[in-house]
Amino acid sequence: MAEFSRRGLLTGAFRAGSNAMRPPWSRRDVEFTAVCTRCNACVEACETTVIKRGAGGFPEVDFQRGECTFCYACAESCPQPLFAVRDSNPWQYQVAIGARCLAQNRVECRSCEDACPERAIRFRPTLAGIAQPQTDVSLCTACGACVAGCPVSAIELRSRDEQ
């Protein structure tokens, strides 16, 4: 459901609903907005508060609030058949570092490396003197810790299909 207010039109929020990152283990074979009743059970159950009410009242993940610990409380609290079993992959996302990255703009910064609990982001020295970030997608759990840690919002999680 889109936000069809004047503000939503001017900010482009009317387009954001379909691209929203849903809670982990959200079933990909189910149209989330068609089944979700917007009861907020998953929002209230989230121990790190990364799940919030988004466009149209549907739950969305916001990593500016913190990281996902994959506790599965969101899925356990939902009365609808929206979530896959815990043994499955929580989601199909991986980290992507954009052009605003300070290190890519010749400014020393390693905030994302420091924030990443899995050490999926490492910095490699270059001849130019400023180490550059490299991601190891095999280690990335898409927890989002690096997103909140980036001072210039250069990091996002993208669907593995987009990569």
CSV table of C-alpha atoms in Angstrom, one decimal:
chain,number,residue,atom,x,y,z
A,1,MET,CA,0.0,0.0,0.0
A,2,ALA,CA,1.5,3.3,-1.0
A,3,GLU,CA,1.4,6.7,0.8
A,4,PHE,CA,-0.8,8.9,-1.5
A,5,SER,CA,-0.4,12.1,0.4
A,6,ARG,CA,1.0,15.3,-0.9
A,7,ARG,CA,4.2,14.6,1.1
A,8,GLY,CA,4.3,11.1,-0.3
A,9,LEU,CA,4.0,12.4,-3.8
A,10,LEU,CA,6.7,15.0,-3.4
A,11,THR,CA,9.2,12.7,-1.6
A,12,GLY,CA,8.6,9.7,-3.8
A,13,ALA,CA,7.4,7.6,-0.9
A,14,PHE,CA,4.6,6.3,-3.1
A,15,ARG,CA,7.2,4.2,-4.8
A,16,ALA,CA,9.0,3.0,-1.6
A,17,GLY,CA,6.4,0.4,-0.5
A,18,SER,CA,7.3,-2.3,-2.9
A,19,ASN,CA,11.1,-2.0,-2.4
A,20,ALA,CA,10.9,-2.1,1.4
A,21,MET,CA,13.1,-4.6,3.1
A,22,ARG,CA,10.8,-6.9,5.0
A,23,PRO,CA,11.7,-8.7,8.3
A,24,PRO,CA,14.0,-11.7,8.1
A,25,TRP,CA,12.5,-15.0,7.0
A,26,SER,CA,9.6,-13.2,5.2
A,27,ARG,CA,8.5,-15.8,2.7
A,28,ARG,CA,9.4,-14.8,-0.9
A,29,ASP,CA,6.5,-16.8,-2.4
A,30,VAL,CA,3.9,-14.7,-0.6
A,31,GLU,CA,2.8,-11.2,-1.5
A,32,PHE,CA,3.7,-9.7,1.9
A,33,THR,CA,1.3,-6.7,1.7
A,34,ALA,CA,-1.6,-9.0,0.7
A,35,VAL,CA,-1.3,-11.2,3.8
A,36,CYS,CA,0.1,-8.9,6.5
A,37,THR,CA,-2.6,-7.5,8.7
A,38,ARG,CA,-0.4,-4.7,10.1
A,39,CYS,CA,-0.9,-6.0,13.6
A,40,ASN,CA,2.5,-4.8,14.7
A,41,ALA,CA,3.3,-8.0,16.5
A,42,CYS,CA,6.7,-8.3,14.7
A,43,VAL,CA,7.5,-4.6,15.4
A,44,GLU,CA,6.8,-5.1,19.1
A,45,ALA,CA,8.7,-8.4,19.3
A,46,CYS,CA,11.9,-7.0,17.6
A,47,GLU,CA,14.6,-6.9,20.4
A,48,THR,CA,16.8,-4.5,18.5
A,49,THR,CA,13.9,-2.3,17.2
A,50,VAL,CA,15.2,-2.5,13.6
A,51,ILE,CA,11.7,-3.5,12.5
A,52,LYS,CA,9.4,-0.4,12.3
A,53,ARG,CA,6.1,0.5,10.8
A,54,GLY,CA,6.7,1.6,7.3
A,55,ALA,CA,4.7,2.8,4.3
A,56,GLY,CA,1.0,1.9,4.7
A,57,GLY,CA,1.7,0.5,8.2
A,58,PHE,CA,3.6,-2.5,6.9
A,59,PRO,CA,6.7,-3.7,8.8
A,60,GLU,CA,10.0,-2.7,7.3
A,61,VAL,CA,13.6,-3.1,8.4
A,62,ASP,CA,15.5,0.1,9.2
A,63,PHE,CA,19.2,-0.5,9.9
A,64,GLN,CA,19.8,3.1,11.0
A,65,ARG,CA,18.3,1.9,14.3
A,66,GLY,CA,20.8,-1.0,14.8
A,67,GLU,CA,21.4,-4.5,13.5
A,68,CYS,CA,19.4,-7.7,13.3
A,69,THR,CA,20.4,-10.4,15.7
A,70,PHE,CA,18.3,-13.0,13.9
A,71,CYS,CA,16.5,-13.9,17.1
A,72,TYR,CA,13.4,-15.1,15.2
A,73,ALA,CA,11.1,-13.3,17.6
A,74,CYS,CA,9.4,-11.4,14.7
A,75,ALA,CA,8.5,-14.6,13.0
A,76,GLU,CA,7.3,-16.3,16.2
A,77,SER,CA,5.0,-13.4,17.0
A,78,CYS,CA,3.3,-13.2,13.7
A,79,PRO,CA,-0.2,-14.8,13.5
A,80,GLN,CA,-0.1,-14.9,9.7
A,81,PRO,CA,1.8,-17.4,7.5
A,82,LEU,CA,4.3,-14.8,6.4
A,83,PHE,CA,7.5,-16.4,7.7
A,84,ALA,CA,9.6,-19.3,6.6
A,85,VAL,CA,11.1,-21.8,9.1
A,86,ARG,CA,14.1,-20.7,11.1
A,87,ASP,CA,16.4,-23.3,9.5
A,88,SER,CA,16.1,-21.5,6.2
A,89,ASN,CA,18.1,-18.5,5.0
A,90,PRO,CA,16.8,-15.3,6.8
A,91,TRP,CA,16.9,-13.3,3.6
A,92,GLN,CA,18.6,-12.9,0.2
A,93,TYR,CA,20.5,-9.7,0.8
A,94,GLN,CA,24.2,-8.7,0.8
A,95,VAL,CA,26.2,-5.6,1.6
A,96,ALA,CA,26.9,-3.1,-1.2
A,97,ILE,CA,29.2,-0.1,-0.7
A,98,GLY,CA,28.3,2.9,-2.8
A,99,ALA,CA,30.3,5.8,-4.3
A,100,ARG,CA,29.8,8.1,-1.2
A,101,CYS,CA,32.2,5.8,0.8
A,102,LEU,CA,34.8,8.0,2.4
A,103,ALA,CA,37.6,5.6,1.7
A,104,GLN,CA,36.7,5.5,-2.0
A,105,ASN,CA,36.9,9.3,-1.9
A,106,ARG,CA,40.4,9.3,-0.4
A,107,VAL,CA,39.4,9.9,3.3
A,108,GLU,CA,40.6,7.4,5.9
A,109,CYS,CA,37.5,5.6,7.4
A,110,ARG,CA,37.0,2.1,8.6
A,111,SER,CA,33.7,2.4,10.4
A,112,CYS,CA,32.0,-0.4,8.5
A,113,GLU,CA,34.9,-2.8,9.2
A,114,ASP,CA,34.7,-2.0,12.9
A,115,ALA,CA,31.0,-2.5,13.0
A,116,CYS,CA,30.8,-5.8,11.1
A,117,PRO,CA,30.6,-8.7,13.6
A,118,GLU,CA,31.3,-11.3,10.9
A,119,ARG,CA,34.4,-9.4,9.5
A,120,ALA,CA,32.8,-9.5,6.1
A,121,ILE,CA,34.2,-6.1,5.3
A,122,ARG,CA,37.9,-5.8,5.3
A,123,PHE,CA,40.2,-3.0,4.1
A,124,ARG,CA,43.0,-3.7,1.8
A,125,PRO,CA,46.0,-1.4,1.3
A,126,THR,CA,46.5,0.4,-2.0
A,127,LEU,CA,49.4,2.2,-3.7
A,128,ALA,CA,47.5,5.5,-3.3
A,129,GLY,CA,47.8,5.1,0.5
A,130,ILE,CA,44.1,4.9,1.5
A,131,ALA,CA,42.9,1.3,2.1
A,132,GLN,CA,39.8,0.3,0.2
A,133,PRO,CA,36.9,-1.8,1.5
A,134,GLN,CA,36.4,-5.2,0.1
A,135,THR,CA,33.4,-7.4,1.0
A,136,ASP,CA,33.3,-11.1,1.4
A,137,VAL,CA,29.8,-12.1,0.6
A,138,SER,CA,30.3,-15.6,1.9
A,139,LEU,CA,30.7,-14.1,5.4
A,140,CYS,CA,28.0,-11.4,5.2
A,141,THR,CA,24.9,-12.3,7.1
A,142,ALA,CA,23.1,-9.0,6.1
A,143,CYS,CA,22.7,-8.1,9.8
A,144,GLY,CA,23.0,-4.4,8.9
A,145,ALA,CA,25.5,-3.5,11.6
A,146,CYS,CA,27.7,-1.8,9.0
A,147,VAL,CA,24.8,0.3,7.7
A,148,ALA,CA,24.3,2.2,10.9
A,149,GLY,CA,28.0,2.5,11.4
A,150,CYS,CA,28.7,4.3,8.1
A,151,PRO,CA,29.0,8.1,8.7
A,152,VAL,CA,28.0,9.0,5.2
A,153,SER,CA,25.2,6.4,4.5
A,154,ALA,CA,27.3,4.8,1.7
A,155,ILE,CA,26.3,1.2,2.6
A,156,GLU,CA,23.1,-0.5,1.8
A,157,LEU,CA,21.8,-4.1,1.6
A,158,ARG,CA,20.7,-5.2,-1.8
A,159,SER,CA,19.0,-8.2,-3.0
A,160,ARG,CA,21.5,-10.9,-4.1
A,161,ASP,CA,19.6,-10.9,-7.4
A,162,GLU,CA,20.6,-7.2,-8.0
A,163,GLN,CA,24.3,-7.8,-7.5
